[in-house]
mmCIF file of C-alpha atoms and ligand atoms in Angstrom:
data_model
loop_
_atom_site.group_PDB
_atom_site.id
_atom_site.type_symbol
_atom_site.label_atom_id
_atom_site.label_comp_id
_atom_site.label_asym_id
_atom_site.label_seq_id
_atom_site.Cartn_x
_atom_site.Cartn_y
_atom_site.Cartn_z
ATOM 1 C CA UNK A 190 44.010 71.179 217.057
ATOM 2 C CA UNK A 191 45.988 73.492 214.795
ATOM 3 C CA UNK A 192 43.992 73.879 211.563
ATOM 4 C CA UNK A 193 47.043 73.143 209.382
ATOM 5 C CA UNK A 194 47.253 69.675 210.933
ATOM 6 C CA UNK A 195 43.560 68.862 210.745
ATOM 7 C CA UNK A 196 43.374 66.529 207.738
ATOM 8 C CA UNK A 197 39.593 66.396 208.103
ATOM 9 C CA UNK A 198 39.322 70.136 207.554
ATOM 10 C CA UNK A 199 37.830 71.193 204.187
ATOM 11 C CA UNK A 200 40.406 71.342 201.422
ATOM 12 C CA UNK A 201 42.119 74.670 201.160
ATOM 13 C CA UNK A 202 42.424 75.512 197.453
ATOM 14 C CA UNK A 203 45.975 76.826 197.969
ATOM 15 C CA UNK A 204 47.382 73.681 199.557
ATOM 16 C CA UNK A 205 48.336 70.258 198.253
ATOM 17 C CA UNK A 206 45.613 67.654 197.697
ATOM 18 C CA UNK A 207 45.370 64.732 200.071
ATOM 19 C CA UNK A 208 46.310 61.193 199.090
ATOM 20 C CA UNK A 209 43.614 59.581 201.172
ATOM 21 C CA UNK A 210 44.890 56.137 202.143
ATOM 22 C CA UNK A 211 41.565 55.195 203.723
ATOM 23 C CA UNK A 212 39.492 55.966 200.613
ATOM 24 C CA UNK A 213 41.980 54.271 198.287
ATOM 25 C CA UNK A 214 42.090 51.231 200.601
ATOM 26 C CA UNK A 215 38.319 50.988 200.620
ATOM 27 C CA UNK A 216 38.202 51.017 196.848
ATOM 28 C CA UNK A 217 40.959 48.403 196.473
ATOM 29 C CA UNK A 218 39.557 46.248 199.275
ATOM 30 C CA UNK A 219 36.170 46.209 197.553
ATOM 31 C CA UNK A 220 37.844 44.790 194.416
ATOM 32 C CA UNK A 221 39.776 42.280 196.512
ATOM 33 C CA UNK A 222 36.582 41.120 198.290
ATOM 34 C CA UNK A 223 35.016 40.441 194.892
ATOM 35 C CA UNK A 224 38.055 38.397 193.786
ATOM 36 C CA UNK A 225 38.119 36.560 197.154
ATOM 37 C CA UNK A 226 34.404 35.685 196.816
ATOM 38 C CA UNK A 227 34.962 34.377 193.286
ATOM 39 C CA UNK A 228 37.893 32.232 194.502
ATOM 40 C CA UNK A 229 35.754 30.980 197.388
ATOM 41 C CA UNK A 230 32.962 30.026 195.004
ATOM 42 C CA UNK A 231 35.522 27.874 193.158
ATOM 43 C CA UNK A 232 36.693 26.228 196.449
ATOM 44 C CA UNK A 233 39.873 28.325 196.593
ATOM 45 C CA UNK A 234 39.030 30.758 199.365
ATOM 46 C CA UNK A 235 42.233 32.763 200.018
ATOM 47 C CA UNK A 236 43.745 32.076 203.428
ATOM 48 C CA UNK A 237 46.270 34.019 205.516
ATOM 49 C CA UNK A 238 48.146 32.688 208.548
ATOM 50 C CA UNK A 239 49.417 35.288 210.981
ATOM 51 C CA UNK A 240 51.977 34.180 213.558
ATOM 52 C CA UNK A 241 52.714 36.232 216.667
ATOM 53 C CA UNK A 242 55.428 35.288 219.135
ATOM 54 C CA UNK A 243 55.532 37.175 222.430
ATOM 55 C CA UNK A 244 53.289 39.830 223.937
ATOM 56 C CA UNK A 245 54.453 43.089 222.362
ATOM 57 C CA UNK A 246 51.272 45.273 222.572
ATOM 58 C CA UNK A 247 51.888 47.061 219.259
ATOM 59 C CA UNK A 248 52.407 43.768 217.450
ATOM 60 C CA UNK A 249 49.228 42.411 219.015
ATOM 61 C CA UNK A 250 47.279 45.369 217.583
ATOM 62 C CA UNK A 251 48.878 44.935 214.116
ATOM 63 C CA UNK A 252 48.009 41.238 213.909
ATOM 64 C CA UNK A 253 44.471 41.825 215.196
ATOM 65 C CA UNK A 254 43.940 44.447 212.462
ATOM 66 C CA UNK A 255 45.224 42.047 209.796
ATOM 67 C CA UNK A 256 42.959 39.220 210.925
ATOM 68 C CA UNK A 257 39.998 41.591 211.169
ATOM 69 C CA UNK A 258 40.633 42.881 207.632
ATOM 70 C CA UNK A 259 40.652 39.266 206.337
ATOM 71 C CA UNK A 260 37.298 38.545 208.014
ATOM 72 C CA UNK A 261 35.744 41.753 206.613
ATOM 73 C CA UNK A 262 36.760 40.955 203.043
ATOM 74 C CA UNK A 263 35.980 37.261 202.774
ATOM 75 C CA UNK A 264 39.468 35.806 203.355
ATOM 76 C CA UNK A 265 40.057 32.872 205.648
ATOM 77 C CA UNK A 266 42.624 33.573 208.386
ATOM 78 C CA UNK A 267 44.283 31.852 211.303
ATOM 79 C CA UNK A 268 46.075 33.616 214.121
ATOM 80 C CA UNK A 269 48.730 31.642 215.984
ATOM 81 C CA UNK A 270 49.830 33.250 219.250
ATOM 82 C CA UNK A 271 52.851 31.872 221.076
ATOM 83 C CA UNK A 272 54.609 32.841 224.297
ATOM 84 C CA UNK A 273 57.903 34.777 224.022
ATOM 85 C CA UNK A 274 59.921 31.721 225.081
ATOM 86 C CA UNK A 275 58.773 29.625 222.090
ATOM 87 C CA UNK A 276 61.743 27.610 220.781
ATOM 88 C CA UNK A 277 62.978 28.591 217.340
ATOM 89 C CA UNK A 278 62.612 24.958 216.220
ATOM 90 C CA UNK A 279 58.944 24.946 217.262
ATOM 91 C CA UNK A 280 58.308 28.074 215.187
ATOM 92 C CA UNK A 281 60.059 26.501 212.170
ATOM 93 C CA UNK A 282 57.937 23.355 212.604
ATOM 94 C CA UNK A 283 54.767 25.461 212.621
ATOM 95 C CA UNK A 284 55.857 27.272 209.442
ATOM 96 C CA UNK A 285 56.544 23.898 207.783
ATOM 97 C CA UNK A 286 52.959 22.841 208.641
ATOM 98 C CA UNK A 287 51.538 26.106 207.248
ATOM 99 C CA UNK A 288 53.672 25.699 204.097
ATOM 100 C CA UNK A 289 51.942 22.368 203.546
ATOM 101 C CA UNK A 290 48.419 23.539 204.445
ATOM 102 C CA UNK A 291 46.361 23.897 201.223
ATOM 103 C CA UNK A 292 43.917 26.341 202.885
ATOM 104 C CA UNK A 293 46.744 28.826 203.568
ATOM 105 C CA UNK A 294 48.063 30.973 200.715
ATOM 106 C CA UNK A 295 49.972 33.543 202.737
ATOM 107 C CA UNK A 296 52.105 33.290 205.860
ATOM 108 C CA UNK A 297 53.064 36.349 207.877
ATOM 109 C CA UNK A 298 55.316 36.139 210.909
ATOM 110 C CA UNK A 299 54.954 39.412 212.842
ATOM 111 C CA UNK A 300 58.254 41.166 213.470
ATOM 112 C CA UNK A 301 60.109 41.815 215.680
ATOM 113 C CA UNK A 302 60.705 38.322 217.028
ATOM 114 C CA UNK A 303 62.207 37.598 220.455
ATOM 115 C CA UNK A 304 65.996 37.848 220.385
ATOM 116 C CA UNK A 305 66.653 34.096 220.605
ATOM 117 C CA UNK A 306 64.863 33.551 217.228
ATOM 118 C CA UNK A 307 66.758 34.356 214.038
ATOM 119 C CA UNK A 308 64.340 36.354 211.815
ATOM 120 C CA UNK A 309 66.344 35.540 208.671
ATOM 121 C CA UNK A 310 65.986 31.807 209.299
ATOM 122 C CA UNK A 311 62.257 32.211 209.919
ATOM 123 C CA UNK A 312 61.631 34.242 206.792
ATOM 124 C CA UNK A 313 63.695 31.798 204.735
ATOM 125 C CA UNK A 314 61.529 28.944 206.018
ATOM 126 C CA UNK A 315 58.349 30.427 204.506
ATOM 127 C CA UNK A 316 57.490 28.931 201.119
ATOM 128 C CA UNK A 317 58.294 31.649 198.568
ATOM 129 C CA UNK A 318 54.851 31.553 196.985
ATOM 130 C CA UNK A 319 53.315 32.132 200.428
ATOM 131 C CA UNK A 320 55.711 34.992 201.377
ATOM 132 C CA UNK A 321 52.997 37.660 201.399
ATOM 133 C CA UNK A 322 55.196 40.071 203.367
ATOM 134 C CA UNK A 323 57.651 39.917 200.444
ATOM 135 C CA UNK A 324 60.609 39.931 202.861
ATOM 136 C CA UNK A 325 62.451 36.812 201.703
ATOM 137 C CA UNK A 326 65.728 36.945 199.791
ATOM 138 C CA UNK A 327 63.914 35.310 196.861
ATOM 139 C CA UNK A 328 61.138 37.919 196.825
ATOM 140 C CA UNK A 329 63.776 40.680 197.058
ATOM 141 C CA UNK A 330 65.646 39.073 194.123
ATOM 142 C CA UNK A 331 62.433 38.896 192.075
ATOM 143 C CA UNK A 332 61.847 42.569 192.673
ATOM 144 C CA UNK A 333 65.460 43.486 191.855
ATOM 145 C CA UNK A 334 65.466 41.522 188.624
ATOM 146 C CA UNK A 335 61.953 42.594 187.602
ATOM 147 C CA UNK A 336 60.474 39.105 187.828
ATOM 148 C CA UNK A 337 56.853 38.729 188.923
ATOM 149 C CA UNK A 338 56.503 37.969 192.627
ATOM 150 C CA UNK A 339 55.089 39.117 195.939
ATOM 151 C CA UNK A 340 56.139 42.696 196.690
ATOM 152 C CA UNK A 341 56.638 44.062 200.250
ATOM 153 C CA UNK A 342 53.295 45.478 201.374
ATOM 154 C CA UNK A 343 54.265 48.955 202.595
ATOM 155 C CA UNK A 344 56.273 50.173 199.582
ATOM 156 C CA UNK A 345 53.833 48.423 197.221
ATOM 157 C CA UNK A 346 51.028 50.391 198.917
ATOM 158 C CA UNK A 347 53.058 53.631 198.593
ATOM 159 C CA UNK A 348 53.451 53.030 194.873
ATOM 160 C CA UNK A 349 49.665 52.575 194.546
ATOM 161 C CA UNK A 350 49.229 55.874 196.405
ATOM 162 C CA UNK A 351 51.512 57.721 194.012
ATOM 163 C CA UNK A 352 49.735 56.105 191.054
ATOM 164 C CA UNK A 353 46.369 57.135 192.495
ATOM 165 C CA UNK A 354 47.273 60.824 192.023
ATOM 166 C CA UNK A 355 47.351 60.333 188.242
ATOM 167 C CA UNK A 356 50.830 61.964 188.140
ATOM 168 C CA UNK A 357 52.887 59.864 185.718
ATOM 169 C CA UNK A 358 55.965 58.308 187.426
ATOM 170 C CA UNK A 359 57.889 57.694 184.197
ATOM 171 C CA UNK A 360 60.731 60.170 183.750
ATOM 172 C CA UNK A 361 60.160 61.790 187.152
ATOM 173 C CA UNK A 362 62.809 62.331 189.816
ATOM 174 C CA UNK A 363 61.888 60.343 192.924
ATOM 175 C CA UNK A 364 63.694 60.651 196.259
ATOM 176 C CA UNK A 365 63.319 57.948 198.897
ATOM 177 C CA UNK A 366 64.485 58.864 202.378
ATOM 178 C CA UNK A 367 65.396 55.655 204.229
ATOM 179 C CA UNK A 368 67.063 52.484 202.958
ATOM 180 C CA UNK A 369 65.681 49.678 205.123
ATOM 181 C CA UNK A 370 65.235 46.262 203.519
ATOM 182 C CA UNK A 371 61.501 46.354 204.270
ATOM 183 C CA UNK A 372 60.586 49.894 203.098
ATOM 184 C CA UNK A 373 63.286 52.167 201.650
ATOM 185 C CA UNK A 374 65.163 49.785 199.340
ATOM 186 C CA UNK A 375 62.100 48.034 197.847
ATOM 187 C CA UNK A 376 60.431 51.457 197.459
ATOM 188 C CA UNK A 377 63.395 52.678 195.445
ATOM 189 C CA UNK A 378 63.284 49.534 193.267
ATOM 190 C CA UNK A 379 59.543 49.823 192.681
ATOM 191 C CA UNK A 380 59.932 53.444 191.593
ATOM 192 C CA UNK A 381 62.851 52.480 189.371
ATOM 193 C CA UNK A 382 60.717 49.741 187.803
ATOM 194 C CA UNK A 383 58.062 52.417 187.181
ATOM 195 C CA UNK A 384 60.731 54.343 185.227
ATOM 196 C CA UNK A 385 61.478 57.095 187.742
ATOM 197 C CA UNK A 386 65.025 58.366 188.216
ATOM 198 C CA UNK A 387 65.619 57.436 191.859
ATOM 199 C CA UNK A 388 67.809 58.907 194.572
ATOM 200 C CA UNK A 389 68.030 57.191 197.948
ATOM 201 C CA UNK A 390 68.896 59.254 201.033
ATOM 202 C CA UNK A 391 69.842 57.820 204.448
ATOM 203 C CA UNK A 392 71.451 58.754 207.747
ATOM 204 C CA UNK A 393 74.815 59.522 206.107
ATOM 205 C CA UNK A 394 73.345 61.786 203.386
ATOM 206 C CA UNK A 395 74.935 65.186 203.874
ATOM 207 C CA UNK A 396 72.152 67.439 202.630
ATOM 208 C CA UNK A 397 68.832 65.676 202.123
ATOM 209 C CA UNK A 398 67.121 68.936 201.105
ATOM 210 C CA UNK A 399 69.505 69.305 198.178
ATOM 211 C CA UNK A 400 67.936 66.154 196.707
ATOM 212 C CA UNK A 401 64.321 66.572 197.824
ATOM 213 C CA UNK A 402 64.089 70.147 196.494
ATOM 214 C CA UNK A 403 64.612 68.709 193.013
ATOM 215 C CA UNK A 404 62.214 65.790 193.513
ATOM 216 C CA UNK A 405 58.862 65.323 191.819
ATOM 217 C CA UNK A 406 58.087 62.443 194.201
ATOM 218 C CA UNK A 407 59.327 62.085 197.787
ATOM 219 C CA UNK A 408 58.770 59.026 199.972
ATOM 220 C CA UNK A 409 59.836 59.529 203.584
ATOM 221 C CA UNK A 410 60.513 56.297 205.470
ATOM 222 C CA UNK A 411 62.757 57.176 208.393
ATOM 223 C CA UNK A 412 60.891 57.087 211.706
ATOM 224 C CA UNK A 413 61.846 60.624 212.761
ATOM 225 C CA UNK A 414 59.497 63.606 213.006
ATOM 226 C CA UNK A 415 60.078 66.610 210.770
ATOM 227 C CA UNK A 416 62.556 64.810 208.549
ATOM 228 C CA UNK A 417 60.909 66.588 205.585
ATOM 229 C CA UNK A 418 60.098 70.268 206.110
ATOM 230 C CA UNK A 419 58.599 73.014 203.960
ATOM 231 C CA UNK A 420 61.901 74.410 202.657
ATOM 232 C CA UNK A 421 62.868 70.906 201.449
ATOM 233 C CA UNK A 422 60.114 70.432 198.855
ATOM 234 C CA UNK A 423 59.349 71.683 195.366
ATOM 235 C CA UNK A 424 55.850 73.071 194.680
ATOM 236 C CA UNK A 425 53.737 70.504 192.834
ATOM 237 C CA UNK A 426 55.586 67.442 194.182
ATOM 238 C CA UNK A 427 53.947 64.235 195.427
ATOM 239 C CA UNK A 428 54.888 63.403 199.042
ATOM 240 C CA UNK A 429 54.159 60.041 200.677
ATOM 241 C CA UNK A 430 54.806 59.794 204.427
ATOM 242 C CA UNK A 431 55.585 56.311 205.726
ATOM 243 C CA UNK A 432 56.890 57.300 209.176
ATOM 244 C CA UNK A 433 55.067 56.505 212.392
ATOM 245 C CA UNK A 434 56.073 58.779 215.277
ATOM 246 C CA UNK A 435 54.514 60.615 218.227
ATOM 247 C CA UNK A 436 54.571 64.376 218.613
ATOM 248 C CA UNK A 437 55.216 66.197 221.878
ATOM 249 C CA UNK A 438 51.536 65.706 222.825
ATOM 250 C CA UNK A 439 51.725 61.955 222.179
ATOM 251 C CA UNK A 440 49.729 62.324 218.981
ATOM 252 C CA UNK A 441 50.535 60.079 216.000
ATOM 253 C CA UNK A 442 52.515 61.815 213.267
ATOM 254 C CA UNK A 443 54.722 60.930 210.319
ATOM 255 C CA UNK A 444 58.183 61.981 209.104
ATOM 256 C CA UNK A 445 56.774 64.965 207.241
ATOM 257 C CA UNK A 446 55.936 68.325 208.835
ATOM 258 C CA UNK A 447 52.453 67.881 207.394
ATOM 259 C CA UNK A 448 50.861 71.336 207.675
ATOM 260 C CA UNK A 449 53.779 73.432 206.434
ATOM 261 C CA UNK A 450 54.789 70.949 203.711
ATOM 262 C CA UNK A 451 51.181 70.795 202.477
ATOM 263 C CA UNK A 452 51.224 74.570 202.119
ATOM 264 C CA UNK A 453 54.632 74.605 200.432
ATOM 265 C CA UNK A 454 53.581 71.985 197.859
ATOM 266 C CA UNK A 455 50.763 74.239 196.722
ATOM 267 C CA UNK A 456 47.586 73.298 194.830
ATOM 268 C CA UNK A 457 49.425 71.177 192.241
ATOM 269 C CA UNK A 458 51.021 68.981 194.920
ATOM 270 C CA UNK A 459 49.872 65.861 196.697
ATOM 271 C CA UNK A 460 50.548 64.690 200.228
ATOM 272 C CA UNK A 461 49.567 61.676 202.344
ATOM 273 C CA UNK A 462 48.582 62.157 205.997
ATOM 274 C CA UNK A 463 49.550 60.163 209.101
ATOM 275 C CA UNK A 464 47.322 58.575 210.281
ATOM 276 C CA UNK A 465 45.063 57.761 207.316
ATOM 277 C CA UNK A 466 47.765 57.337 204.691
ATOM 278 C CA UNK A 467 50.189 54.499 204.278
ATOM 279 C CA UNK A 468 48.965 52.519 207.339
ATOM 280 C CA UNK A 469 45.664 51.265 205.858
ATOM 281 C CA UNK A 470 47.350 50.667 202.472
ATOM 282 C CA UNK A 471 49.893 48.293 204.056
ATOM 283 C CA UNK A 472 47.120 45.961 205.229
ATOM 284 C CA UNK A 473 45.328 46.331 201.894
ATOM 285 C CA UNK A 474 48.394 45.187 200.022
ATOM 286 C CA UNK A 475 48.727 42.207 202.422
ATOM 287 C CA UNK A 476 45.205 41.194 201.420
ATOM 288 C CA UNK A 477 46.131 41.828 197.780
ATOM 289 C CA UNK A 478 49.212 39.586 197.992
ATOM 290 C CA UNK A 479 47.166 36.824 199.645
ATOM 291 C CA UNK A 480 44.472 36.962 196.939
ATOM 292 C CA UNK A 481 47.202 37.054 194.245
ATOM 293 C CA UNK A 482 48.866 33.989 195.839
ATOM 294 C CA UNK A 483 45.555 32.095 195.919
ATOM 295 C CA UNK A 484 44.770 32.947 192.283
ATOM 296 C CA UNK A 485 48.256 31.835 191.244
ATOM 297 C CA UNK A 486 47.882 28.507 193.021
ATOM 298 C CA UNK A 487 44.497 27.967 191.403
ATOM 299 C CA UNK A 488 46.023 28.635 187.970
ATOM 300 C CA UNK A 489 48.872 26.198 188.638
ATOM 301 C CA UNK A 490 46.461 23.508 189.806
ATOM 302 C CA UNK A 491 44.434 24.062 186.658
ATOM 303 C CA UNK A 492 47.543 23.427 184.561
ATOM 304 C CA UNK A 493 48.511 20.258 186.491
HETATM 305 P P1 LIG B 745 64.296 51.454 209.815
HETATM 306 O O1 LIG B 745 64.570 50.039 209.484
HETATM 307 O O2 LIG B 745 64.667 51.977 211.167
HETATM 308 O O3 LIG B 745 65.025 52.361 208.706
HETATM 309 C C1 LIG B 745 65.055 53.740 208.829
HETATM 310 C C2 LIG B 745 65.878 54.330 207.700
HETATM 311 O O4 LIG B 745 65.911 55.709 207.902
HETATM 312 C C3 LIG B 745 67.311 53.795 207.647
HETATM 313 O O5 LIG B 745 67.659 53.510 206.321
HETATM 314 C C4 LIG B 745 68.120 54.991 208.186
HETATM 315 O O6 LIG B 745 69.373 55.169 207.561
HETATM 316 C C5 LIG B 745 67.269 56.172 207.778
HETATM 317 N N1 LIG B 745 67.526 57.302 208.657
HETATM 318 C C6 LIG B 745 67.631 57.313 210.013
HETATM 319 N N2 LIG B 745 67.860 58.541 210.479
HETATM 320 C C7 LIG B 745 67.927 59.332 209.380
HETATM 321 C C8 LIG B 745 68.151 60.703 209.191
HETATM 322 N N3 LIG B 745 68.347 61.532 210.237
HETATM 323 N N4 LIG B 745 68.128 61.175 207.944
HETATM 324 C C9 LIG B 745 67.930 60.360 206.898
HETATM 325 N N5 LIG B 745 67.705 59.053 207.013
HETATM 326 C C10 LIG B 745 67.709 58.538 208.232
HETATM 327 O O7 LIG B 745 62.765 51.839 209.615
HETATM 328 P P2 LIG B 745 61.690 51.226 208.575
HETATM 329 O O8 LIG B 745 61.259 49.884 209.020
HETATM 330 O O9 LIG B 745 62.178 51.442 207.190
HETATM 331 O O10 LIG B 745 60.468 52.237 208.849
HETATM 332 C C11 LIG B 745 60.598 53.626 208.665
HETATM 333 C C12 LIG B 745 59.390 54.304 209.277
HETATM 334 O O11 LIG B 745 58.214 53.847 208.626
HETATM 335 C C13 LIG B 745 59.182 54.010 210.758
HETATM 336 O O12 LIG B 745 58.600 55.125 211.369
HETATM 337 C C14 LIG B 745 58.186 52.864 210.730
HETATM 338 O O13 LIG B 745 57.411 52.806 211.938
HETATM 339 C C15 LIG B 745 57.342 53.281 209.560
HETATM 340 N N6 LIG B 745 56.612 52.175 208.919
HETATM 341 C C16 LIG B 745 55.274 52.366 208.689
HETATM 342 C C17 LIG B 745 54.567 51.359 208.075
HETATM 343 C C18 LIG B 745 53.128 51.537 207.837
HETATM 344 O O14 LIG B 745 52.442 50.587 207.501
HETATM 345 N N7 LIG B 745 52.587 52.759 207.973
HETATM 346 C C19 LIG B 745 55.185 50.157 207.705
HETATM 347 C C20 LIG B 745 56.559 50.035 207.892
HETATM 348 C C21 LIG B 745 57.268 51.071 208.514
HETATM 349 P P3 LIG B 745 70.610 54.169 207.733
HETATM 350 O O15 LIG B 745 70.271 52.992 206.863
HETATM 351 O O16 LIG B 745 71.757 54.966 207.275
HETATM 352 O O17 LIG B 745 70.653 53.820 209.187
#
């Protein structure tokens, strides 16, 4: 392995510090386990339902990891697996049952769904206070208008990663590369809410480097290797890499040319690796949303 890409190598004093998603996840998950245990002791054990339709191998791994994380941190979980030819109406019926189930505080339907099922209809069917993926139009509206609500797990985790560096976000210039509804757009809104000045780049942006070279914070969420390279960053910036790609050797990598960008950021900069960065934080924020949803329900029941 090339030393520059070995994130387990001892820190080089001249390169950017690592935003360690595994360590941050462990810390946050410890706090969540304590809150889950306290809820459980009051007969409100947080519960997550994960629904998988079809046999996509990557999706099967994702749902297994989510269910495993629940078990490890004292959350109740159910995993529903259905064949790819499940009727849309049957899936909607199952969501209605989970909406009414008092032991379930979060419902996650793993995407992508088979083509004959409309994902928008499915997401809209999930009760908004159980929308722990934060993908519904209502959750997006709550984020846009600054109302409290369940935030999409991946960008929410990225925000926690930036915060973990101790670099204040207020007044900083943040550039988000990517504008998907699930990552890029909510990321931009979260940074805006944290008082950054935000630029969003996408596939039609003429010169991404023009923007990123001025950025104090860069979040890359594209799904293309080497989208962010050394000459595109400012020394001292914070870089969070959301992308999941494979290099020419089949090895997992992000959107950022990790080794050279880490050097270019210098000792005042921060960078998250892939793997070991955003991935574990996404599951952590799913647990966090489920615990938040359970606490909220308990409060509402207490007021009733
Ligand atoms: P997506 O829906 O495909 O969106 C990709 C975005 O990148 C789009 O907005 C697209 O622009 C933009 N883009 C494409 N090519 C570009 C280019 N050459 N220059 C600049 N922008 C470009 O993907 P996504 O769901 O947001 O995910 C992005 C990446 O993050 C993927 O690799 C995904 O696997 C990864 N991901 C990781 C996690 C995790 O937990 N670690 C979670 C979610 C996603 P247009 O809008 O103009 O097409």
